[in-house]
mmCIF file of C-alpha atoms in Angstrom:
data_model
loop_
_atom_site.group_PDB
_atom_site.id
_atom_site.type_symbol
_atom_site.label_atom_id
_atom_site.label_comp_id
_atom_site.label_asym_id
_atom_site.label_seq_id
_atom_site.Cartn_x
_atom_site.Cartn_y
_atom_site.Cartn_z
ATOM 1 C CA UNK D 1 -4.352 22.518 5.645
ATOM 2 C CA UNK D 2 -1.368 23.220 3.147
ATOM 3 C CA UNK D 3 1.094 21.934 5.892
ATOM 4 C CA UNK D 4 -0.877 18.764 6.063
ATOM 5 C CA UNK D 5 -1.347 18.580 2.315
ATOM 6 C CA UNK D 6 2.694 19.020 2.101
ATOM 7 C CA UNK D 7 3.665 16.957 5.021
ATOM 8 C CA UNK D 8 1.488 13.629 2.597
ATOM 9 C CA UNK D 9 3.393 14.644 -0.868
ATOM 10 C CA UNK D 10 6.725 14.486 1.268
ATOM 11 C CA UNK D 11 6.020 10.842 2.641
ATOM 12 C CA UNK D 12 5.035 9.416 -0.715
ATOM 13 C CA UNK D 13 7.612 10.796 -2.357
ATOM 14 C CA UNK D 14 10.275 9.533 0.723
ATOM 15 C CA UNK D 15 8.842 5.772 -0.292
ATOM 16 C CA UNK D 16 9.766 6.462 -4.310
ATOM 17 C CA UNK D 17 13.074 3.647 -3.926
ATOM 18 C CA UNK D 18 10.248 1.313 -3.327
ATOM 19 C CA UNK D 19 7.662 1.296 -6.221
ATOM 20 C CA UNK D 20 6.749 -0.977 -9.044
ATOM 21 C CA UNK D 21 3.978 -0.472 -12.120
ATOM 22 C CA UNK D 22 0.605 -1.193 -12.512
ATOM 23 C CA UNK D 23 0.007 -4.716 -14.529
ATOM 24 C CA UNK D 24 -2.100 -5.871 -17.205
ATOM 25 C CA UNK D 25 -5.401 -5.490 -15.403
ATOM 26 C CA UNK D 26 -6.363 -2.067 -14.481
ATOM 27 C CA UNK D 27 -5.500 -0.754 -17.575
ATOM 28 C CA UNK D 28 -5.789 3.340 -17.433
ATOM 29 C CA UNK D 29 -3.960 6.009 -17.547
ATOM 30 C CA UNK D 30 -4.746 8.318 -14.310
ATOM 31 C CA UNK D 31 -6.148 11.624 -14.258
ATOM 32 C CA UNK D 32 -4.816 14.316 -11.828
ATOM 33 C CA UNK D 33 -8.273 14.880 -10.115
ATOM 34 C CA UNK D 34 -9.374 12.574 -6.838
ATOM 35 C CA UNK D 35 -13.049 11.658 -5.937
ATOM 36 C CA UNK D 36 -14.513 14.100 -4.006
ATOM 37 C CA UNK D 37 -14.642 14.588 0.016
ATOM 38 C CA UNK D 38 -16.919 12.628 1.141
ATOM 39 C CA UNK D 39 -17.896 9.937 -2.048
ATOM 40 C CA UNK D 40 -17.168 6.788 -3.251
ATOM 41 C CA UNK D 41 -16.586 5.749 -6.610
ATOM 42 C CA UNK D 42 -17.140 2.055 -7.862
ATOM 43 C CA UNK D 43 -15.379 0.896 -10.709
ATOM 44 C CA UNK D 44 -15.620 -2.181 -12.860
ATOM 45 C CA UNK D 45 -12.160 -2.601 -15.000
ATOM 46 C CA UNK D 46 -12.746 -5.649 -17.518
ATOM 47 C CA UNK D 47 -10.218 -6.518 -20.171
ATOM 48 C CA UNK D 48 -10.070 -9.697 -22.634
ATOM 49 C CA UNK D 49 -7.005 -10.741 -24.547
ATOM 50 C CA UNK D 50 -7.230 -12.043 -28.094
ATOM 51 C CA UNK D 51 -3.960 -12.485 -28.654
ATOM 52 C CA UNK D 52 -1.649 -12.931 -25.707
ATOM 53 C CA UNK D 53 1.417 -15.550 -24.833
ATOM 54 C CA UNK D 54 0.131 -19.118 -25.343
ATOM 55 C CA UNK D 55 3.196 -20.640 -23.159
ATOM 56 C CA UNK D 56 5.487 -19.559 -20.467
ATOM 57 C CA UNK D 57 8.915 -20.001 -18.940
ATOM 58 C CA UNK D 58 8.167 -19.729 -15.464
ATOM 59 C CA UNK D 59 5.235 -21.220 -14.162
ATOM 60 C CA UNK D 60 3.217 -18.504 -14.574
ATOM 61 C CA UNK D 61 -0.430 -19.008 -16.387
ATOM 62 C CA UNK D 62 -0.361 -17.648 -20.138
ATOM 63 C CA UNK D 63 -2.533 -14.808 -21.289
ATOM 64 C CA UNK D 64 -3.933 -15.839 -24.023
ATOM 65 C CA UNK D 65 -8.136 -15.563 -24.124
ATOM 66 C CA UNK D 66 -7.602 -14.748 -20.476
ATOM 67 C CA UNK D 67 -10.656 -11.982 -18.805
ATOM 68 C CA UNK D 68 -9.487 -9.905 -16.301
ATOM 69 C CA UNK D 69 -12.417 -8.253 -14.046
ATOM 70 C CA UNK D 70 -11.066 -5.357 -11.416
ATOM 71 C CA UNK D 71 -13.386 -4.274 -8.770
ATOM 72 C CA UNK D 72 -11.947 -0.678 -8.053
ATOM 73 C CA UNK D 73 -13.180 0.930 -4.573
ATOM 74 C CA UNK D 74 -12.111 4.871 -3.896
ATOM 75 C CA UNK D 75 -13.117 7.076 -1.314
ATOM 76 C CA UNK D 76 -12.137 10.909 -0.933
ATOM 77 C CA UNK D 77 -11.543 11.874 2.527
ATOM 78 C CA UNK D 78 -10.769 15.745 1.678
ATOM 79 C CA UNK D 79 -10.425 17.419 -1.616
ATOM 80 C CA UNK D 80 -6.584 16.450 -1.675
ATOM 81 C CA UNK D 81 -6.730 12.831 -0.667
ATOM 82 C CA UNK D 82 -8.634 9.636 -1.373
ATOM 83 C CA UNK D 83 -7.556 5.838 -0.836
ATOM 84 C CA UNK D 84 -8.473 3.323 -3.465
ATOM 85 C CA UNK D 85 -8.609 -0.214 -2.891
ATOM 86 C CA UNK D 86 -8.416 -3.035 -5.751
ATOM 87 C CA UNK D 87 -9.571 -6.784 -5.888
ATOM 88 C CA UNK D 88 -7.704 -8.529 -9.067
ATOM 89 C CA UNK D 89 -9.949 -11.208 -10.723
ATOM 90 C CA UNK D 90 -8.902 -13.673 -13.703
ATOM 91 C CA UNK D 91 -10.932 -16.417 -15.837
ATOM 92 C CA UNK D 92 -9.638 -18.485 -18.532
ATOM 93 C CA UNK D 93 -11.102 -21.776 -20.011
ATOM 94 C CA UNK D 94 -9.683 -24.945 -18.729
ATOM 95 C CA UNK D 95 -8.632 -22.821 -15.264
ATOM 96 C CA UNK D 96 -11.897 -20.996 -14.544
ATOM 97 C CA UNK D 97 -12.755 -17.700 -12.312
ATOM 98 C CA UNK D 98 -9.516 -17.304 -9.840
ATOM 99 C CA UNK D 99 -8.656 -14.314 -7.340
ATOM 100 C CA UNK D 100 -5.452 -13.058 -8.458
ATOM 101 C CA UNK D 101 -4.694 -10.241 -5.996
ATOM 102 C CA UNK D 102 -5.243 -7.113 -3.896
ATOM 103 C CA UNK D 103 -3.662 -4.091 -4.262
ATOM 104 C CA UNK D 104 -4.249 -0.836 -1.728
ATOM 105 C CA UNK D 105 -3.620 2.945 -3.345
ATOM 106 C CA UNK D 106 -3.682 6.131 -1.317
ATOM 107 C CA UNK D 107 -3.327 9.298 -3.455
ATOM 108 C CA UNK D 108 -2.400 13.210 -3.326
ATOM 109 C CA UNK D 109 -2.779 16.010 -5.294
ATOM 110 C CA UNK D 110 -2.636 20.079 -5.313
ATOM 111 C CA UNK D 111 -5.917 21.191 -4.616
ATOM 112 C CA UNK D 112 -7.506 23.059 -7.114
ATOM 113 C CA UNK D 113 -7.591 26.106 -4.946
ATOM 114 C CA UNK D 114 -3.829 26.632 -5.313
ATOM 115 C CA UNK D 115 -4.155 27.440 -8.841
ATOM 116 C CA UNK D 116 -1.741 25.872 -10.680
ATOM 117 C CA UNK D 117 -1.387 25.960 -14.432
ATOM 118 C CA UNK D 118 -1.657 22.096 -14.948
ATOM 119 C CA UNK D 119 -3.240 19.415 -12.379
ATOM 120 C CA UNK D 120 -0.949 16.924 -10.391
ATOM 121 C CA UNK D 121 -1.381 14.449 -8.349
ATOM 122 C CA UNK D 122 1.033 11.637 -6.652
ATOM 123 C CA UNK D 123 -0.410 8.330 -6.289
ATOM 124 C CA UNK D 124 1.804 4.994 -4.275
ATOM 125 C CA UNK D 125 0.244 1.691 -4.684
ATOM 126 C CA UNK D 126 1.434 -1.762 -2.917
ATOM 127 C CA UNK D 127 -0.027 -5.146 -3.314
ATOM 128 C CA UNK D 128 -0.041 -9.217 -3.548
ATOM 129 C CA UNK D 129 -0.579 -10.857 -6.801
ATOM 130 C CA UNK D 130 -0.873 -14.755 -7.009
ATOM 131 C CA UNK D 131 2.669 -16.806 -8.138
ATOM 132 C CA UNK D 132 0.000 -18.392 -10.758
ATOM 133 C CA UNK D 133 -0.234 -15.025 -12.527
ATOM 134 C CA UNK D 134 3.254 -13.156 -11.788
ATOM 135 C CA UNK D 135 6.665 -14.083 -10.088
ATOM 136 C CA UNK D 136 6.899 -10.966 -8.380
ATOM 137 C CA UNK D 137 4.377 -11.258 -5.747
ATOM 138 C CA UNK D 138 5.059 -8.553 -3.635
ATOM 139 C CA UNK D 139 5.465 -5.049 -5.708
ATOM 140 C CA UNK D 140 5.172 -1.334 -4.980
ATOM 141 C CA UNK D 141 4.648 1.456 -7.808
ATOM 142 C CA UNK D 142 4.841 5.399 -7.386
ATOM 143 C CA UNK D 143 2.983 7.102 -9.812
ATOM 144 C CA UNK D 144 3.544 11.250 -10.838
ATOM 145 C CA UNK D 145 0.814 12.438 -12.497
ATOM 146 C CA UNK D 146 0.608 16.029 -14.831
ATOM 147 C CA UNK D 147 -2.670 17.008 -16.934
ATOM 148 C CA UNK D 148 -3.838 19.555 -18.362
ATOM 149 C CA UNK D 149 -7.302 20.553 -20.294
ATOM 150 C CA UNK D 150 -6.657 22.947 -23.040
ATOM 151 C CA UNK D 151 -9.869 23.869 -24.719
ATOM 152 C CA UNK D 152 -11.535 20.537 -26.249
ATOM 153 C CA UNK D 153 -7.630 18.561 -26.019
ATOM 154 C CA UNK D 154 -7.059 16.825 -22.995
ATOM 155 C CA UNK D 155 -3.118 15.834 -21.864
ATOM 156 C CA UNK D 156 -2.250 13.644 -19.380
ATOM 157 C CA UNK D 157 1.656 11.707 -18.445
ATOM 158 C CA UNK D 158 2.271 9.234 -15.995
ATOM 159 C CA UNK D 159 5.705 8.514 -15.481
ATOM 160 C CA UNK D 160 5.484 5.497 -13.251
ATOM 161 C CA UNK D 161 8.447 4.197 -11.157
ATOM 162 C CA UNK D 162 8.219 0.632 -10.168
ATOM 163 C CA UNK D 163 9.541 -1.824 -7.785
ATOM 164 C CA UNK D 164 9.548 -5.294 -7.155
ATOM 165 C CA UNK D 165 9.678 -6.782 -2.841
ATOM 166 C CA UNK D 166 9.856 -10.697 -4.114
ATOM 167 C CA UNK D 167 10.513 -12.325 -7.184
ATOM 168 C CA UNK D 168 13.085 -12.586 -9.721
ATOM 169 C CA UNK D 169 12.826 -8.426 -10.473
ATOM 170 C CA UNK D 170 14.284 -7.508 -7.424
ATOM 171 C CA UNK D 171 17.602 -7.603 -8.643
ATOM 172 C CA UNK D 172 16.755 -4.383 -11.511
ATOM 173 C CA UNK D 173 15.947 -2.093 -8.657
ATOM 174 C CA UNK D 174 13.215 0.974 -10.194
ATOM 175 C CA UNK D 175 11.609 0.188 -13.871
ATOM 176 C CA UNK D 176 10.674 3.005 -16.005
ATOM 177 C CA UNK D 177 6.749 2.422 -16.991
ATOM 178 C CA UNK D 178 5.423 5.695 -19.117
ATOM 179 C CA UNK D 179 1.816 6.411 -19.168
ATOM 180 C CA UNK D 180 0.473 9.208 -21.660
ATOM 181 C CA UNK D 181 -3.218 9.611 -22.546
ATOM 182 C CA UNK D 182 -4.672 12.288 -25.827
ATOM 183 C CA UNK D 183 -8.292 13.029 -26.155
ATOM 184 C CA UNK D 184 -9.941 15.114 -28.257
ATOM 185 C CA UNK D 185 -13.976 15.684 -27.443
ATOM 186 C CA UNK D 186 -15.469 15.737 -31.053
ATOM 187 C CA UNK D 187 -18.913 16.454 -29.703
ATOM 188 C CA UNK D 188 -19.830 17.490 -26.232
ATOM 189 C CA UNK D 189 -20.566 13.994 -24.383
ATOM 190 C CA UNK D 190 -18.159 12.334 -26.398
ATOM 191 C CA UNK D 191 -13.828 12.263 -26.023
ATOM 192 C CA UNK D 192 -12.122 10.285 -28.724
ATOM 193 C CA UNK D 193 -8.841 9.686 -27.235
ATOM 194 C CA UNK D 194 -5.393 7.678 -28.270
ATOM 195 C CA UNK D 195 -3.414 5.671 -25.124
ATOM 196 C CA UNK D 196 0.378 4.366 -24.646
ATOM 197 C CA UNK D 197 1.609 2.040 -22.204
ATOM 198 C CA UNK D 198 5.619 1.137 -21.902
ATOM 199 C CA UNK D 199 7.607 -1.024 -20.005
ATOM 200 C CA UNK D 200 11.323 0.500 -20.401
ATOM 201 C CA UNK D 201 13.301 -1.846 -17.789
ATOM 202 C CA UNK D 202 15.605 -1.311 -15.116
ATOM 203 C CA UNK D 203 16.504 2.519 -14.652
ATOM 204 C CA UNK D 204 20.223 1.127 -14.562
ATOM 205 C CA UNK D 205 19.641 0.314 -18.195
ATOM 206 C CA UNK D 206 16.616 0.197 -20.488
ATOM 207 C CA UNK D 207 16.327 -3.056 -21.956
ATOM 208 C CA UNK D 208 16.601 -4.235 -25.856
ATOM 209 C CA UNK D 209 13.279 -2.715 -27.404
ATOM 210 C CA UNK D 210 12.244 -6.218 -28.279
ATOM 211 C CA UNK D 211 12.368 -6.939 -24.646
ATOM 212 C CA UNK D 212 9.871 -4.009 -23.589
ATOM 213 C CA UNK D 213 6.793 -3.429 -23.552
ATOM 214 C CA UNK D 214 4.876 -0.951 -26.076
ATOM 215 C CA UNK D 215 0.656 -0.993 -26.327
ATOM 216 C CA UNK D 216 -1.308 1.686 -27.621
ATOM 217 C CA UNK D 217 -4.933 1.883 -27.429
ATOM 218 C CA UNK D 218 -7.161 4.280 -29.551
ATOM 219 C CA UNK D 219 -9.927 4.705 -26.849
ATOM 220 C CA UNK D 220 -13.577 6.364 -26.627
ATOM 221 C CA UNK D 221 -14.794 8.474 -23.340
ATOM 222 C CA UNK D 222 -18.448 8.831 -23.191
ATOM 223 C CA UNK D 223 -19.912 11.573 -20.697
ATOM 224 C CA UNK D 224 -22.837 10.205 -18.886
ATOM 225 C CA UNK D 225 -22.811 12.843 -15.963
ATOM 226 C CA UNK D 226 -20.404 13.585 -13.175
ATOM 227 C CA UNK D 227 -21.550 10.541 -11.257
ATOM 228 C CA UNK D 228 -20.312 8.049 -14.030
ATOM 229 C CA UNK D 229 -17.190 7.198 -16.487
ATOM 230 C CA UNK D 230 -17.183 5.382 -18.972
ATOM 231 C CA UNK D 231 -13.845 4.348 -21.242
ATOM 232 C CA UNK D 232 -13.423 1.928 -24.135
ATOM 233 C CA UNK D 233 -10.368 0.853 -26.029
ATOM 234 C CA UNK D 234 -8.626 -1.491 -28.362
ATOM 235 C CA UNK D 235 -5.038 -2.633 -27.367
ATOM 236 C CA UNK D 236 -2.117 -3.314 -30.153
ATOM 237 C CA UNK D 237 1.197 -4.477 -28.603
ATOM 238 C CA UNK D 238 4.106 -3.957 -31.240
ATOM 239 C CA UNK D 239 7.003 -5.917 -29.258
ATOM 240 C CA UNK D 240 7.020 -9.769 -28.066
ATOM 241 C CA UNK D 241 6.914 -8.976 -24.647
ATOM 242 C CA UNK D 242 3.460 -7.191 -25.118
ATOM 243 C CA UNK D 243 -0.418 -8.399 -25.192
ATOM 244 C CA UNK D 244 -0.799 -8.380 -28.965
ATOM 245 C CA UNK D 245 -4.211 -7.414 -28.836
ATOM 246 C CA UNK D 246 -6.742 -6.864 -26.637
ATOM 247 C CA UNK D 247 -10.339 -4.444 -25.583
ATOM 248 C CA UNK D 248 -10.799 -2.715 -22.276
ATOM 249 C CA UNK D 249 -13.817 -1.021 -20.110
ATOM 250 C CA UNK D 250 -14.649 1.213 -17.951
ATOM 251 C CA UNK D 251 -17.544 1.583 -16.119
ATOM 252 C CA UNK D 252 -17.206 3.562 -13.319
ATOM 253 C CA UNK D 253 -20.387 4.817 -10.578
ATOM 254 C CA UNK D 254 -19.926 7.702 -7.603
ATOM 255 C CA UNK D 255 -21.637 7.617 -4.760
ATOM 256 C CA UNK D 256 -22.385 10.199 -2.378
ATOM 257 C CA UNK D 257 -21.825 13.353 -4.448
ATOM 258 C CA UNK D 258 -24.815 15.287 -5.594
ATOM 259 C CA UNK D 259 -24.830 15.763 -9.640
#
């Protein structure tokens, strides 16, 4: 089995020159564990933005008081691998309910059984998202994962490498996108947790800071068993290139794995 398990981490890592970040709809910063051998988990990703860009430049829709609604499908096939599978939704008034995209992730990680000091996990996605709602339509991301429970504090860093296949990004090659996640459980079914999301630029050169992208999202987990999660968060962007504010959920439902 550990040949197998190595012989996977070797071919995502061989496709890293061809990744690209996750966008403004699954908004989540991953943990190193994978769904179970066996189950399925269903998740429901829904974010609104309050304040968001009210024009743009290149024909793209703006975000302001758009709803994003991500149908999230993941099934483990051992206890190293699963394969998640996205559908992107997006409704706005004046444009209504439209399909935005599909994205397909398979995902590693060192089973548990090799007992390693922190969890990690490797995780490629690629997918199509509508010219209506980004100019690179084609993109790839390749996403490292490290966390680590240490007593009640929870740590996890996602330094995600990201690529775009066609639209105007091609041209910067691999973008920098770091993902870190604290939590804190203040009582036993309840995490309070803080969240950052960056957009760096090019990995040939990071771009102006008023040009990326910094959000960070204080953010509640509530414990409702092992078969469900449940996240909650308010977004502030502090650059222009950044959703100035807006909430997320997560409401997530295995299937398949006994309690």
């Amino acid at each position: 089995m550990r040949s197998s398990f190595v012989c996977a981490f070797l071919l995502l890592l061989s496709i890293l020159s061809a990744a690209y970040a996750q966008d403004n709809y699954e908004i989540q910063v991953y943990g190193s564990e994978t769904v179970a051998k066996g189950a399925t988990m269903v998740e429901s990703h829904s974010n609104f933005t309050f304040e968001g860009s009210k024009k743009t430049t290149d024909g793209t829709l703006p975000t302001n008081h758009q709803f994003h609604e991500t149908i999230e499908i993941t099934h483990g096939w051992n206890d190293w691998f699963e394969t998640g599978f996205y559908i992107f939704l997006s409704e706005q008034s004046g444009v209504g309910w439209r399909w935005v995209g599909d994205h397909i992730r398979p995902r590693v990680r060192i089973p548990e059984k090799w007992k390693w000091p922190v969890g990690v996990s490797l995780s490629t996605e690629i997918g199509y998202v509508s010219p209506l709602f980004s100019k690179d339509t084609w993109t790839w991301e390749i996403r490292p994962i490290v966390d680590k429970d240490i007593g009640k504090l929870y740590l996890s860093f996602n330094p995600v490498l990201g690529r775009s296949f066609h639209g105007p990004a091609i041209a910067q090659g691999l973008d920098f996108s770091p993902n870190v996640k604290i939590g804190y459980k203040v009582i036993p079914r309840v995490a309070a947790g803080f969240e950052y999301y960056g957009t760096l630029g090019s990995l040939h050169g990071f771009d102006q800071f008023g040009s990326q992208s910094h959000q960070f999202i204080p953010s509640v987990d509530l414990d409702f068993g092992p078969n469900w999660e449940f996240n909650f968060g308010v977004g502030v962007g502090v650059t222009h290139n950044t959703e100035h504010l807006l909430i997320k959920i997560i409401l997530g439902r295995r299937f398949g794995r006994k309690a």
